[in-house]
Every structure is written in C-alpha cells, then in structure tokens.
Amino acid sequence: MTSNVSQTGGEITPSLINEDLAPAKTRHWSFYSLFAMWMSDIHSIGGYTFAAGLFALGLGAIHVFAGLSIGIIVVFFLMNLVGFAGQKTGLCYPVLARIAFGTIGSNLPALTRGFVAICWYGIQTWLASRAVIVLASDIWPGINEWGQQKFLGETLLGWLAFLFMWALQLLLLRNGMETIRKFQDFAGPAVWVVMFALTIWVLYKCGWHVSLTVASGKAEWGMSHAFLAAIALTVTYFSTLLLNFCDFARFSPTKKAVWMANLWGLPVNFIAFSVVSVLVTAGSFQIYGEYVYDPVELVGRIDSVTASILGALTFTVATLGINVVANFVSPAYDLANAWPSKINFVRGGLISAVIALLITPWNLYNNPFIINTFLAALGAVLGPLFGIIIVDYFILRKQQVQVSELFKAKGMHSFDNGWNMRAVATFFIASIPSILVAVGPWPWAKFLSPFSWFIGAGIAFVVHYFISRNDPYLLAAVQQAMQVDLDADRDSVEVPGSETAAATAEATVAGESTAASTAKESDKQ
C-alpha cells in the first residue's frame, strides 16, 4: 500500500496538505522543551500583570494566591486533553479541528483563533517595544525627546522600537518550529533570575515582611464571587493555548513527556511564579502606597541603571517568548490550513507579522471599544471551540480517528462538502450567550463576565454531544477507524510529490517487482 492511500483506497488531496500540516514525523520536543515553553509563556510581563491584576478584584494576597493555584490545577487537567490529542495524532490545531468541523469547515475555528492571535501578537509586540524604549532611555538619556512627531499614532522612536521587536521575532521563523524550540529552551528560565532578584529587593525594602492580608479595596460582588472569578480568569488566561497546545505537543515523543512537562510547567512552575508575583505586588503596596502591576515599571523605579537595563532586557526576551508561543505559532498554522498548497508555516508566519504591522496595534490597544468589546467578544468564542473539539474527540469518537482521512476531499471527515454543519451550528449557539456575558452592559452580564469561557465551553460541550451522537458521518468514521491500525495509518501519511513520498513509492514499486519476479520463478519451478 502506498503511503498516500488510506485503507479505504482514497488518495490524499494535495490541496489539503503540506509538510507543516502533515502529522509530525520528528519528535524532538522533549520534556524539557515543553517545560521551557511553559516557562516562556508564564514568565512574562503579561503573566506577572495578570497575577498582580487579580488584586484589583478586592482580594488579599492569600486569596489571590489560592485562586491562582486552584485555577492552574484546572488548566493542567484541561491542557492534558489537548496535549494528548496532539501527541497521539501528530496534528496541529487547524488539522485537529477538521475532525469535528470538516476538512473545509475547520477554517472557521482556525481563522477565528488566528485573527485573535494576530491582534494580540501585534499588541504584545508593541508592549514589548515599550521595554525597548525604557532600555534605550537608560543607555542614552534624552532619547525620548527624539522624534516626537507622530505618524499613524506613534512617534519615530516608538516606530523604531516596534519595528526592532517585530523584526527580531521574525528571526525565529528561520527554521520553523525547531528554531522556536531552541529559543524557548533559553527564554523560559531567563526571567526567573530577574524575578528572584526583584523579590529579594522588594523584601529588603519592606524590612523582610510583606503583609498578605491587605486588599486593594472592597470586592464589588462579595469575596466569594471575587475568589471564584480569580479561578475562572486564571483558566481564561490560558484559553488560547487550551486550543493550540497541540501545535507543540505533536512534536513530543511520548504521552508521558507531555504529562510531566505540563505537571512541572503548569501547577508547579505557575504556583512558584505566582508566589513571586504576589509577594512583589503586595510588597510594592508597602513601599509606594499603591500596587504596581507592571514589572517593567517596578524595575524602572529601582535606583540603579544597571538593574533597570538588565530588568528591561530580560522582560523583553520574556515577552518574545510568550508572544511566539501564544500568538505567533497558531496563526502561522491557521493560515497554512486555509491554503496548504501555497502557504506553509513560514509564509503563514510572515503574513501574520505583516497583518500585525498593518493594524497599528497601539491604536487597537488605546481604543477602549476594541480592547474591551471587540477583542473580548472574539476571545469569548474560544470556549465554545474548546467544548466542541473536546467532546467530539474524547466522548463521541473515543479517540478513534483515522488521521489519513483528514487530508482527503472525499474522506470520512468531508461531511457535507467539507463542512460539518452540526459543529458550526453548535459554535454559534454557544457563542451568542458567551459573547453577551463577556461584553454585555447589564448587571447580570457583569456578574457572570469572568465565567464567560466556562459558559461557552459548557454549552458547546452539551449541545454538540446531543446533536451529534447519532450523526451518520461520525458513526461511519468511528466504525472505520476501529478497523484500522491508527498509529500505522498516521505514520503512513505523506505529502504527495514530496521526496519522502517518492522514495516510499519507489520502494513499494521495487517490492512489488521483486514479489512478481519471485512468483514467476516459483511458477517455472
């Protein structure tokens, strides 16, 4: 059997596959690489600011820490589901979405997630450029006065800093995911050095005693609501990677490596980082009489140019790490999935970077409507996507998926002209209440707003289960998958026309010729 023909005899469709979308062949992302990836994601300006920002709910340090700890344990279990699916199938997120949404319909969840990621990619790049400006100001005092005339809402210095960070991230694309892996191995641990030093400095300034009971104010809906909101928001903070963690887990050699990396990278590492973030934030209140939520600002207040430079430089590297993990890899794959024959991972990343530049992200960030309403509404639909994909793969299909069928225009996952309308209907049914809760101006919506991800995911999980459990397309696909060696089927997938596929075809032809010759010799005898 040739490698681009499934057990059912249908050939792989070239327009649905390329080398980056095909199941991962090399599995170089070991325990440490995935662990370092989580360090890069968590040890960042965004991670610190999120943890510190929970004080604004009216919670004291102990309650903030407890909320973060419980939330990350929930994330750990949910992330394992996505990671195990990616490791088993070797698939990136947009191809994994084909299982539930169809070969063409997968572009709906993929491009939705991709657009959110591109917007935040641009915003995070711009925020990182602020640290570059701080760094430049410490090295060359007075540089802030240079080029104050604005173009498209940003100064010349701001443009130069942004373009520097923008170009720096593009360098990570040189060799695709392998370059990103090597960068994460370095960037992940880097922030720990600065954060430990910052913690010691804060403790010293506080007389080695930080109050853990002082709250920033009264909780609007009561302490119980604020505490539950802290847990829910912790899960929501990871909502993007709860969809596309498979982009990284697909390169892991074993399920155990994924589990161990998630254990040490999420609960253990995140809780340790939370301790540091909570101590530093609570200590900043004792030192300055106000909570300093931005670590770059706090480092800038240290009366030491050297410390300020090292801090700004480290947080710049850290922001590169989280931006690549959470907002760069995903749209690169998502765009490749939209046009596999023309767009690969590198081209998808370049297109994402150009779009992030053209939207002038500082204007997005400074527009309350876009940040608080538009992007919040887009983020609210990530919960329904998670609910659909998880219930479809683990409950309805019981992990019985024939990977080769995901790359065929007339395969078992083509549904109705490439679209599974049941999944699409579920997505819209669950997204409407999730969006209303996330951005609605009504008191009840504001009360439920922190829980919008759970509401969307829960509704999608239940609705998709009940409307799809008797789906003839799904039942037929599962029945066929149960009769196939799924690992062998996955490993047999090759890109038509590739060197590997050609070599496999030649080997097959040679094997058939040898068998025919042997048969002829037997007949003569």
Short mmCIF file of C-alpha atoms in Angstrom, two decimals:
data_model
loop_
_atom_site.label_atom_id
_atom_site.label_comp_id
_atom_site.label_asym_id
_atom_site.label_seq_id
_atom_site.Cartn_x
_atom_site.Cartn_y
_atom_site.Cartn_z
CA MET A 1 0.00 0.00 0.00
CA THR A 2 1.46 3.39 -0.97
CA SER A 3 1.79 5.94 1.76
CA ASN A 4 -0.68 8.43 0.34
CA VAL A 5 -3.53 5.92 0.03
CA SER A 6 -5.66 5.00 3.02
CA GLN A 7 -7.18 1.69 3.97
CA THR A 8 -10.28 2.71 2.02
CA GLY A 9 -8.27 3.41 -1.14
CA GLY A 10 -8.97 7.14 -1.35
CA GLU A 11 -5.99 9.29 -2.24
CA ILE A 12 -4.81 12.22 -0.18
CA THR A 13 -5.84 15.55 -1.71
CA PRO A 14 -2.76 17.74 -2.39
CA SER A 15 -4.72 20.94 -1.68
CA LEU A 16 -5.37 19.79 1.90
CA ILE A 17 -1.82 19.02 2.97
CA ASN A 18 1.73 20.32 3.07
CA GLU A 19 4.83 19.35 5.06
CA ASP A 20 3.84 21.54 8.03
CA LEU A 21 0.24 20.30 8.26
CA ALA A 22 1.11 16.61 7.86
CA PRO A 23 1.43 14.53 11.06
CA ALA A 24 4.73 15.24 12.80
CA LYS A 25 7.45 12.79 11.82
CA THR A 26 10.26 14.06 14.05
CA ARG A 27 9.55 14.26 17.78
CA HIS A 28 12.29 16.49 19.23
CA TRP A 29 10.22 18.36 21.82
CA SER A 30 11.31 16.51 24.93
CA PHE A 31 10.08 17.06 28.49
CA TYR A 32 12.46 19.99 28.93
CA SER A 33 11.47 21.71 25.67
CA LEU A 34 7.77 21.66 26.60
CA PHE A 35 8.60 22.65 30.19
CA ALA A 36 10.70 25.58 28.92
CA MET A 37 7.82 26.55 26.63
CA TRP A 38 5.55 26.87 29.66
CA MET A 39 8.17 28.95 31.44
CA SER A 40 8.29 31.27 28.43
CA ASP A 41 4.51 31.56 28.43
CA ILE A 42 4.17 32.20 32.17
CA HIS A 43 7.35 34.16 32.94
CA SER A 44 6.31 37.29 31.10
CA ILE A 45 5.07 40.81 31.56
CA GLY A 46 1.59 39.56 30.72
CA GLY A 47 1.79 36.67 33.20
CA TYR A 48 3.01 38.91 36.00
CA THR A 49 0.49 41.64 35.22
CA PHE A 50 -2.35 39.12 35.13
CA ALA A 51 -1.43 37.66 38.52
CA ALA A 52 -0.91 41.11 40.00
CA GLY A 53 -4.13 42.40 38.43
CA LEU A 54 -6.23 39.97 40.49
CA PHE A 55 -5.63 42.27 43.46
CA ALA A 56 -7.96 44.70 41.68
CA LEU A 57 -10.83 42.26 42.35
CA GLY A 58 -10.61 43.28 46.00
CA LEU A 59 -8.75 40.17 47.16
CA GLY A 60 -5.84 39.97 49.56
CA ALA A 61 -2.59 38.22 48.69
CA ILE A 62 -3.58 34.89 50.25
CA HIS A 63 -6.87 34.72 48.30
CA VAL A 64 -5.14 35.78 45.07
CA PHE A 65 -2.58 33.02 45.51
CA ALA A 66 -5.27 30.43 46.32
CA GLY A 67 -7.32 31.45 43.27
CA LEU A 68 -4.28 31.21 41.00
CA SER A 69 -3.35 27.80 42.43
CA ILE A 70 -6.80 26.24 42.02
CA GLY A 71 -7.19 27.76 38.56
CA ILE A 72 -3.90 26.38 37.29
CA ILE A 73 -4.78 22.87 38.50
CA VAL A 74 -7.94 23.07 36.37
CA VAL A 75 -5.81 24.28 33.45
CA PHE A 76 -3.43 21.36 33.96
CA PHE A 77 -6.17 18.76 33.50
CA LEU A 78 -7.74 20.56 30.52
CA MET A 79 -4.36 21.16 28.85
CA ASN A 80 -3.53 17.47 29.13
CA LEU A 81 -6.58 16.65 27.00
CA VAL A 82 -5.40 18.90 24.17
CA GLY A 83 -1.80 17.76 24.55
CA PHE A 84 -2.67 14.07 24.49
CA ALA A 85 -4.76 14.55 21.33
CA GLY A 86 -1.90 16.38 19.62
CA GLN A 87 0.73 13.86 20.71
CA LYS A 88 -1.35 10.86 19.62
CA THR A 89 -2.34 12.22 16.20
CA GLY A 90 0.74 14.35 15.49
CA LEU A 91 -1.57 17.12 14.29
CA CYS A 92 -1.56 20.89 14.68
CA TYR A 93 -4.71 22.70 15.85
CA PRO A 94 -6.36 23.57 12.49
CA VAL A 95 -5.99 19.98 11.23
CA LEU A 96 -7.20 18.59 14.56
CA ALA A 97 -10.25 20.84 14.15
CA ARG A 98 -11.04 19.03 10.88
CA ILE A 99 -12.13 16.05 12.98
CA ALA A 100 -15.18 17.94 14.27
CA PHE A 101 -15.69 20.73 11.73
CA GLY A 102 -14.73 19.03 8.46
CA THR A 103 -11.87 19.46 6.02
CA ILE A 104 -13.07 22.90 4.89
CA GLY A 105 -15.14 23.87 7.94
CA SER A 106 -12.02 23.73 10.11
CA ASN A 107 -11.11 27.13 8.70
CA LEU A 108 -13.90 28.65 10.83
CA PRO A 109 -12.30 27.77 14.20
CA ALA A 110 -8.77 28.11 12.81
CA LEU A 111 -9.13 31.59 11.33
CA THR A 112 -11.19 32.79 14.32
CA ARG A 113 -8.40 31.73 16.67
CA GLY A 114 -5.82 33.04 14.21
CA PHE A 115 -7.35 36.52 13.97
CA VAL A 116 -7.47 36.87 17.75
CA ALA A 117 -3.84 35.75 17.90
CA ILE A 118 -2.69 38.20 15.22
CA CYS A 119 -4.31 41.14 17.04
CA TRP A 120 -2.68 40.17 20.32
CA TYR A 121 0.58 39.39 18.55
CA GLY A 122 0.73 42.98 17.37
CA ILE A 123 -0.31 44.36 20.76
CA GLN A 124 2.22 42.24 22.67
CA THR A 125 4.95 43.24 20.22
CA TRP A 126 4.11 46.90 20.82
CA LEU A 127 4.05 46.42 24.61
CA ALA A 128 7.46 44.75 24.40
CA SER A 129 8.71 47.74 22.40
CA ARG A 130 7.89 49.91 25.43
CA ALA A 131 10.52 47.95 27.36
CA VAL A 132 12.96 48.59 24.50
CA ILE A 133 12.33 52.33 24.85
CA VAL A 134 12.97 52.11 28.61
CA LEU A 135 16.16 50.21 27.87
CA ALA A 136 17.27 52.78 25.28
CA SER A 137 16.44 55.66 27.65
CA ASP A 138 18.67 54.19 30.36
CA ILE A 139 21.55 53.75 27.94
CA TRP A 140 21.09 57.07 26.07
CA PRO A 141 19.38 59.61 28.36
CA GLY A 142 17.35 62.16 26.44
CA ILE A 143 16.48 59.84 23.58
CA ASN A 144 12.79 60.20 24.48
CA GLU A 145 12.93 63.75 23.18
CA TRP A 146 13.98 62.50 19.77
CA GLY A 147 11.37 62.36 17.04
CA GLN A 148 8.20 63.29 18.95
CA GLN A 149 6.19 64.00 15.81
CA LYS A 150 3.69 61.18 15.35
CA PHE A 151 2.92 59.12 12.26
CA LEU A 152 -0.20 56.90 12.38
CA GLY A 153 -0.41 57.49 16.11
CA GLU A 154 3.20 56.63 17.03
CA THR A 155 6.43 58.60 17.34
CA LEU A 156 9.58 57.89 15.35
CA LEU A 157 11.20 56.36 18.43
CA GLY A 158 8.09 54.25 19.00
CA TRP A 159 8.13 53.07 15.38
CA LEU A 160 11.82 52.14 15.56
CA ALA A 161 11.34 50.21 18.81
CA PHE A 162 8.28 48.41 17.43
CA LEU A 163 9.97 47.52 14.13
CA PHE A 164 13.01 46.26 16.05
CA MET A 165 10.85 43.87 18.10
CA TRP A 166 8.80 42.96 15.02
CA ALA A 167 11.93 42.01 13.03
CA LEU A 168 13.51 40.22 15.99
CA GLN A 169 10.55 37.87 16.23
CA LEU A 170 10.71 37.13 12.51
CA LEU A 171 14.23 35.77 13.02
CA LEU A 172 12.66 32.94 15.00
CA LEU A 173 11.00 31.80 11.77
CA ARG A 174 14.24 30.88 10.06
CA ASN A 175 13.92 27.15 10.62
CA GLY A 176 10.31 26.97 11.71
CA MET A 177 9.39 25.17 14.92
CA GLU A 178 12.92 23.91 15.56
CA THR A 179 14.29 27.46 15.94
CA ILE A 180 11.37 28.30 18.20
CA ARG A 181 12.13 25.25 20.36
CA LYS A 182 15.74 26.31 20.83
CA PHE A 183 14.71 29.87 21.69
CA GLN A 184 12.18 28.67 24.28
CA ASP A 185 14.84 26.48 25.90
CA PHE A 186 16.75 29.69 26.68
CA ALA A 187 13.99 32.25 27.18
CA GLY A 188 11.93 30.15 29.58
CA PRO A 189 14.30 30.20 32.56
CA ALA A 190 15.69 33.70 31.90
CA VAL A 191 13.02 35.67 33.77
CA TRP A 192 13.40 33.61 36.94
CA VAL A 193 16.76 35.28 37.58
CA VAL A 194 15.30 38.79 37.43
CA MET A 195 12.12 37.86 39.33
CA PHE A 196 14.09 36.30 42.20
CA ALA A 197 16.33 39.36 42.34
CA LEU A 198 13.27 41.63 42.26
CA THR A 199 11.66 39.63 45.07
CA ILE A 200 14.75 39.93 47.26
CA TRP A 201 14.89 43.69 46.60
CA VAL A 202 11.20 44.14 47.49
CA LEU A 203 11.54 42.05 50.67
CA TYR A 204 14.59 44.10 51.65
CA LYS A 205 12.72 47.38 51.11
CA CYS A 206 9.78 46.01 53.17
CA GLY A 207 12.01 45.04 56.09
CA TRP A 208 11.70 41.35 55.16
CA HIS A 209 8.00 41.31 55.99
CA VAL A 210 5.17 41.61 53.47
CA SER A 211 1.52 41.81 54.57
CA LEU A 212 -0.54 39.15 52.80
CA THR A 213 -3.94 40.26 54.08
CA VAL A 214 -4.24 43.83 52.80
CA ALA A 215 -6.77 44.05 49.95
CA SER A 216 -6.83 46.77 47.30
CA GLY A 217 -10.48 47.58 48.01
CA LYS A 218 -13.92 46.12 48.52
CA ALA A 219 -14.98 43.31 46.19
CA GLU A 220 -17.89 44.55 44.05
CA TRP A 221 -19.88 41.30 44.24
CA GLY A 222 -18.53 39.94 47.51
CA MET A 223 -15.45 37.91 48.41
CA SER A 224 -16.86 34.56 47.28
CA HIS A 225 -17.59 35.89 43.80
CA ALA A 226 -14.18 37.57 43.59
CA PHE A 227 -12.43 34.35 44.61
CA LEU A 228 -14.34 32.24 42.06
CA ALA A 229 -13.67 34.93 39.46
CA ALA A 230 -9.93 34.65 40.17
CA ILE A 231 -10.10 30.91 39.50
CA ALA A 232 -12.15 31.34 36.31
CA LEU A 233 -9.95 34.15 34.98
CA THR A 234 -6.86 32.02 35.51
CA VAL A 235 -8.36 29.37 33.23
CA THR A 236 -9.46 32.02 30.72
CA TYR A 237 -5.92 33.45 30.66
CA PHE A 238 -4.81 30.13 29.11
CA SER A 239 -7.81 29.85 26.75
CA THR A 240 -5.74 30.41 23.62
CA LEU A 241 -3.28 27.64 24.40
CA LEU A 242 -6.12 25.38 25.50
CA LEU A 243 -6.88 25.27 21.78
CA ASN A 244 -3.45 25.14 20.18
CA PHE A 245 -1.17 23.46 22.71
CA CYS A 246 -1.33 20.52 20.29
CA ASP A 247 0.84 22.66 17.97
CA PHE A 248 3.70 21.88 20.38
CA ALA A 249 2.65 18.54 21.90
CA ARG A 250 2.55 17.00 18.40
CA PHE A 251 6.36 17.06 18.43
CA SER A 252 6.62 15.26 21.79
CA PRO A 253 7.91 11.66 21.64
CA THR A 254 5.64 10.28 24.37
CA LYS A 255 2.41 10.96 26.22
CA LYS A 256 4.36 10.80 29.49
CA ALA A 257 6.64 13.63 28.35
CA VAL A 258 3.57 15.82 27.73
CA TRP A 259 2.10 14.94 31.13
CA MET A 260 5.34 15.57 33.02
CA ALA A 261 6.03 18.84 31.18
CA ASN A 262 2.52 20.04 31.95
CA LEU A 263 2.83 19.00 35.60
CA TRP A 264 6.08 20.85 36.19
CA GLY A 265 5.38 23.67 33.74
CA LEU A 266 1.84 24.47 34.86
CA PRO A 267 0.94 23.73 38.52
CA VAL A 268 4.48 23.63 39.94
CA ASN A 269 6.04 26.41 37.86
CA PHE A 270 2.95 28.64 37.77
CA ILE A 271 2.37 28.39 41.52
CA ALA A 272 6.03 29.22 42.18
CA PHE A 273 5.82 32.19 39.82
CA SER A 274 2.56 33.23 41.48
CA VAL A 275 4.27 33.28 44.89
CA VAL A 276 6.90 35.62 43.50
CA SER A 277 4.34 37.81 41.67
CA VAL A 278 2.08 38.07 44.72
CA LEU A 279 4.97 38.89 47.07
CA VAL A 280 6.38 41.53 44.74
CA THR A 281 2.98 43.14 44.10
CA ALA A 282 1.97 43.11 47.76
CA GLY A 283 5.39 44.49 48.65
CA SER A 284 5.07 47.30 46.12
CA PHE A 285 1.99 48.49 48.03
CA GLN A 286 4.01 48.73 51.24
CA ILE A 287 6.85 50.54 49.50
CA TYR A 288 4.94 53.01 47.31
CA GLY A 289 1.45 53.07 48.85
CA GLU A 290 0.00 51.68 45.62
CA TYR A 291 0.02 48.39 43.75
CA VAL A 292 2.50 48.41 40.86
CA TYR A 293 1.09 45.91 38.36
CA ASP A 294 3.73 46.38 35.66
CA PRO A 295 7.08 44.69 36.44
CA VAL A 296 8.91 46.90 33.93
CA GLU A 297 7.66 49.99 35.78
CA LEU A 298 8.73 48.46 39.09
CA VAL A 299 12.20 47.66 37.77
CA GLY A 300 12.38 51.22 36.45
CA ARG A 301 11.81 52.54 39.98
CA ILE A 302 14.94 50.80 41.25
CA ASP A 303 17.65 53.40 41.78
CA SER A 304 20.16 51.55 39.63
CA VAL A 305 20.75 51.98 35.92
CA THR A 306 22.33 48.52 35.68
CA ALA A 307 19.35 46.84 37.37
CA SER A 308 16.93 48.77 35.18
CA ILE A 309 18.78 47.78 31.99
CA LEU A 310 19.00 44.10 32.94
CA GLY A 311 15.36 44.03 34.00
CA ALA A 312 14.07 45.69 30.83
CA LEU A 313 16.25 43.44 28.65
CA THR A 314 15.06 40.27 30.39
CA PHE A 315 11.39 41.20 30.22
CA THR A 316 11.82 41.99 26.53
CA VAL A 317 13.12 38.46 25.94
CA ALA A 318 10.30 37.07 28.07
CA THR A 319 7.66 38.88 26.06
CA LEU A 320 9.18 37.47 22.89
CA GLY A 321 8.73 34.03 24.42
CA ILE A 322 5.03 34.33 25.26
CA ASN A 323 4.24 36.13 22.02
CA VAL A 324 5.74 33.34 19.95
CA VAL A 325 4.02 30.60 21.97
CA ALA A 326 0.57 32.14 22.34
CA ASN A 327 0.19 34.42 19.33
CA PHE A 328 2.65 33.54 16.56
CA VAL A 329 2.68 29.77 16.03
CA SER A 330 -1.11 29.47 15.91
CA PRO A 331 -1.89 31.92 13.05
CA ALA A 332 1.07 30.55 11.07
CA TYR A 333 -0.56 27.12 11.08
CA ASP A 334 -4.08 28.57 10.74
CA LEU A 335 -3.21 30.44 7.55
CA ALA A 336 -1.35 27.42 6.18
CA ASN A 337 -4.51 25.37 6.72
CA ALA A 338 -6.55 27.88 4.70
CA TRP A 339 -4.37 27.43 1.58
CA PRO A 340 -1.97 24.49 2.11
CA SER A 341 -0.70 24.37 -1.47
CA LYS A 342 0.51 27.99 -1.33
CA ILE A 343 1.10 28.79 2.36
CA ASN A 344 3.44 26.85 4.63
CA PHE A 345 4.30 27.58 8.27
CA VAL A 346 6.97 30.17 7.47
CA ARG A 347 4.80 32.02 4.93
CA GLY A 348 1.87 31.91 7.35
CA GLY A 349 4.07 33.49 10.00
CA LEU A 350 5.23 36.21 7.59
CA ILE A 351 1.64 37.01 6.61
CA SER A 352 0.64 37.16 10.29
CA ALA A 353 3.50 39.52 11.06
CA VAL A 354 2.62 41.83 8.16
CA ILE A 355 -1.05 41.97 9.23
CA ALA A 356 0.03 42.68 12.82
CA LEU A 357 2.07 45.61 11.50
CA LEU A 358 -0.68 46.99 9.25
CA ILE A 359 -3.30 47.10 12.03
CA THR A 360 -1.08 49.53 14.00
CA PRO A 361 -1.62 47.68 17.32
CA TRP A 362 -1.03 50.74 19.51
CA ASN A 363 -4.21 52.21 18.09
CA LEU A 364 -6.07 48.99 18.96
CA TYR A 365 -4.66 48.98 22.49
CA ASN A 366 -5.58 52.61 23.08
CA ASN A 367 -9.15 52.14 21.82
CA PRO A 368 -11.35 51.02 24.76
CA PHE A 369 -14.08 49.72 22.44
CA ILE A 370 -11.73 47.43 20.54
CA ILE A 371 -9.97 46.08 23.62
CA ASN A 372 -12.95 45.80 25.95
CA THR A 373 -15.63 44.85 23.44
CA PHE A 374 -14.38 43.61 20.08
CA LEU A 375 -11.39 41.52 21.19
CA ALA A 376 -13.21 40.42 24.35
CA ALA A 377 -16.08 39.14 22.20
CA LEU A 378 -13.67 37.28 19.93
CA GLY A 379 -11.97 35.79 22.97
CA ALA A 380 -15.33 34.64 24.31
CA VAL A 381 -15.81 32.30 21.34
CA LEU A 382 -12.69 30.31 22.22
CA GLY A 383 -14.62 28.49 24.95
CA PRO A 384 -17.21 27.06 22.53
CA LEU A 385 -14.44 25.90 20.18
CA PHE A 386 -12.75 24.06 23.04
CA GLY A 387 -16.01 22.43 24.13
CA ILE A 388 -16.79 21.18 20.62
CA ILE A 389 -13.34 19.77 19.89
CA ILE A 390 -13.01 18.01 23.26
CA VAL A 391 -16.45 16.36 23.32
CA ASP A 392 -16.11 15.33 19.68
CA TYR A 393 -12.67 13.72 20.03
CA PHE A 394 -12.83 12.19 23.52
CA ILE A 395 -16.53 11.43 24.09
CA LEU A 396 -18.17 10.93 20.70
CA ARG A 397 -15.22 9.36 18.87
CA LYS A 398 -13.43 7.91 21.91
CA GLN A 399 -10.11 8.97 20.31
CA GLN A 400 -10.75 6.69 17.32
CA VAL A 401 -9.63 8.94 14.45
CA GLN A 402 -8.09 7.79 11.17
CA VAL A 403 -5.65 10.63 10.54
CA SER A 404 -5.20 9.99 6.80
CA GLU A 405 -8.91 10.70 6.24
CA LEU A 406 -8.39 14.30 7.41
CA PHE A 407 -6.42 15.03 4.24
CA LYS A 408 -8.98 13.82 1.70
CA ALA A 409 -11.61 15.91 -0.05
CA LYS A 410 -13.90 12.85 -0.17
CA GLY A 411 -12.78 11.22 3.06
CA MET A 412 -14.63 10.32 6.24
CA HIS A 413 -14.30 13.89 7.54
CA SER A 414 -15.57 15.71 4.46
CA PHE A 415 -19.13 15.67 5.86
CA ASP A 416 -21.29 17.91 3.63
CA ASN A 417 -18.93 19.45 1.04
CA GLY A 418 -16.22 19.74 3.67
CA TRP A 419 -18.44 21.26 6.38
CA ASN A 420 -19.92 19.64 9.47
CA MET A 421 -22.95 21.88 9.92
CA ARG A 422 -23.74 20.31 13.30
CA ALA A 423 -20.46 21.64 14.71
CA VAL A 424 -20.99 25.02 13.03
CA ALA A 425 -24.50 25.30 14.49
CA THR A 426 -23.20 24.38 17.95
CA PHE A 427 -20.48 27.02 17.65
CA PHE A 428 -22.97 29.82 17.01
CA ILE A 429 -25.50 28.57 19.58
CA ALA A 430 -22.84 28.56 22.31
CA SER A 431 -21.04 31.73 21.19
CA ILE A 432 -24.04 34.05 21.48
CA PRO A 433 -24.54 33.71 25.27
CA SER A 434 -20.78 33.62 25.81
CA ILE A 435 -20.32 36.93 23.96
CA LEU A 436 -23.30 38.56 25.68
CA VAL A 437 -21.89 37.62 29.07
CA ALA A 438 -18.38 38.79 28.15
CA VAL A 439 -19.26 42.26 26.86
CA GLY A 440 -22.86 42.94 27.91
CA PRO A 441 -23.54 46.18 29.84
CA TRP A 442 -26.23 44.65 32.06
CA PRO A 443 -25.54 43.96 35.76
CA TRP A 444 -26.15 40.22 35.38
CA ALA A 445 -23.67 40.10 32.48
CA LYS A 446 -21.02 41.92 34.50
CA PHE A 447 -21.62 39.45 37.35
CA LEU A 448 -21.10 36.47 35.02
CA SER A 449 -18.41 38.06 32.83
CA PRO A 450 -15.41 36.30 34.44
CA PHE A 451 -17.08 32.96 33.71
CA SER A 452 -17.81 33.54 30.00
CA TRP A 453 -15.27 30.93 28.85
CA PHE A 454 -16.82 28.24 31.04
CA ILE A 455 -20.33 29.18 29.92
CA GLY A 456 -19.41 28.94 26.24
CA ALA A 457 -17.41 25.73 26.64
CA GLY A 458 -20.12 24.08 28.75
CA ILE A 459 -22.98 24.93 26.38
CA ALA A 460 -20.97 23.78 23.35
CA PHE A 461 -20.00 20.52 25.07
CA VAL A 462 -23.61 19.61 25.87
CA VAL A 463 -25.20 20.82 22.61
CA HIS A 464 -22.64 19.17 20.33
CA TYR A 465 -22.94 15.89 22.19
CA PHE A 466 -26.71 15.67 21.84
CA ILE A 467 -26.97 16.79 18.21
CA SER A 468 -24.01 14.70 17.01
CA ARG A 469 -24.21 11.43 18.92
CA ASN A 470 -26.30 9.84 16.13
CA ASP A 471 -24.61 11.66 13.25
CA PRO A 472 -24.21 9.06 10.43
CA TYR A 473 -20.97 10.69 9.23
CA LEU A 474 -19.46 10.44 12.71
CA LEU A 475 -20.65 6.88 13.34
CA ALA A 476 -19.29 5.68 9.98
CA ALA A 477 -15.92 7.35 10.60
CA VAL A 478 -15.59 5.78 14.05
CA GLN A 479 -16.58 2.34 12.77
CA GLN A 480 -13.96 2.51 10.02
CA ALA A 481 -11.28 3.86 12.38
CA MET A 482 -11.81 0.95 14.76
CA GLN A 483 -10.82 -1.45 11.98
CA VAL A 484 -7.53 0.30 11.22
CA ASP A 485 -4.11 0.37 12.92
CA LEU A 486 -4.34 4.08 13.78
CA ASP A 487 -0.63 4.58 14.51
CA ALA A 488 0.39 2.93 11.24
CA ASP A 489 -2.23 4.95 9.37
CA ARG A 490 -0.91 8.19 10.90
CA ASP A 491 2.70 7.34 10.09
CA SER A 492 1.80 6.39 6.51
CA VAL A 493 0.62 9.90 5.63
CA GLU A 494 2.97 11.62 3.18
CA VAL A 495 2.68 14.80 1.17
CA PRO A 496 2.04 13.81 -2.47
CA GLY A 497 5.03 14.75 -4.59
CA SER A 498 7.41 15.10 -1.65
CA GLU A 499 10.80 13.36 -1.60
CA THR A 500 9.64 11.03 1.16
CA ALA A 501 6.50 10.07 -0.72
CA ALA A 502 8.52 9.49 -3.90
CA ALA A 503 11.03 7.32 -2.05
CA THR A 504 8.22 5.33 -0.44
CA ALA A 505 6.53 4.85 -3.82
CA GLU A 506 9.81 3.67 -5.38
CA ALA A 507 10.32 1.23 -2.52
CA THR A 508 6.77 -0.05 -2.98
CA VAL A 509 7.26 -0.50 -6.73
CA ALA A 510 10.58 -2.25 -6.15
CA GLY A 511 8.94 -4.52 -3.59
CA GLU A 512 6.13 -5.35 -5.98
CA SER A 513 8.62 -6.08 -8.78
CA THR A 514 10.63 -8.37 -6.51
CA ALA A 515 7.47 -10.18 -5.45
CA ALA A 516 6.42 -10.59 -9.10
CA SER A 517 9.84 -11.96 -10.06
CA THR A 518 9.76 -14.40 -7.18
CA ALA A 519 6.30 -15.57 -8.23
CA LYS A 520 7.47 -16.14 -11.82
CA GLU A 521 10.47 -18.17 -10.64
CA SER A 522 8.16 -20.28 -8.50
CA ASP A 523 5.89 -20.89 -11.49
CA LYS A 524 8.85 -22.05 -13.60
CA GLN A 525 9.85 -24.49 -10.93
#
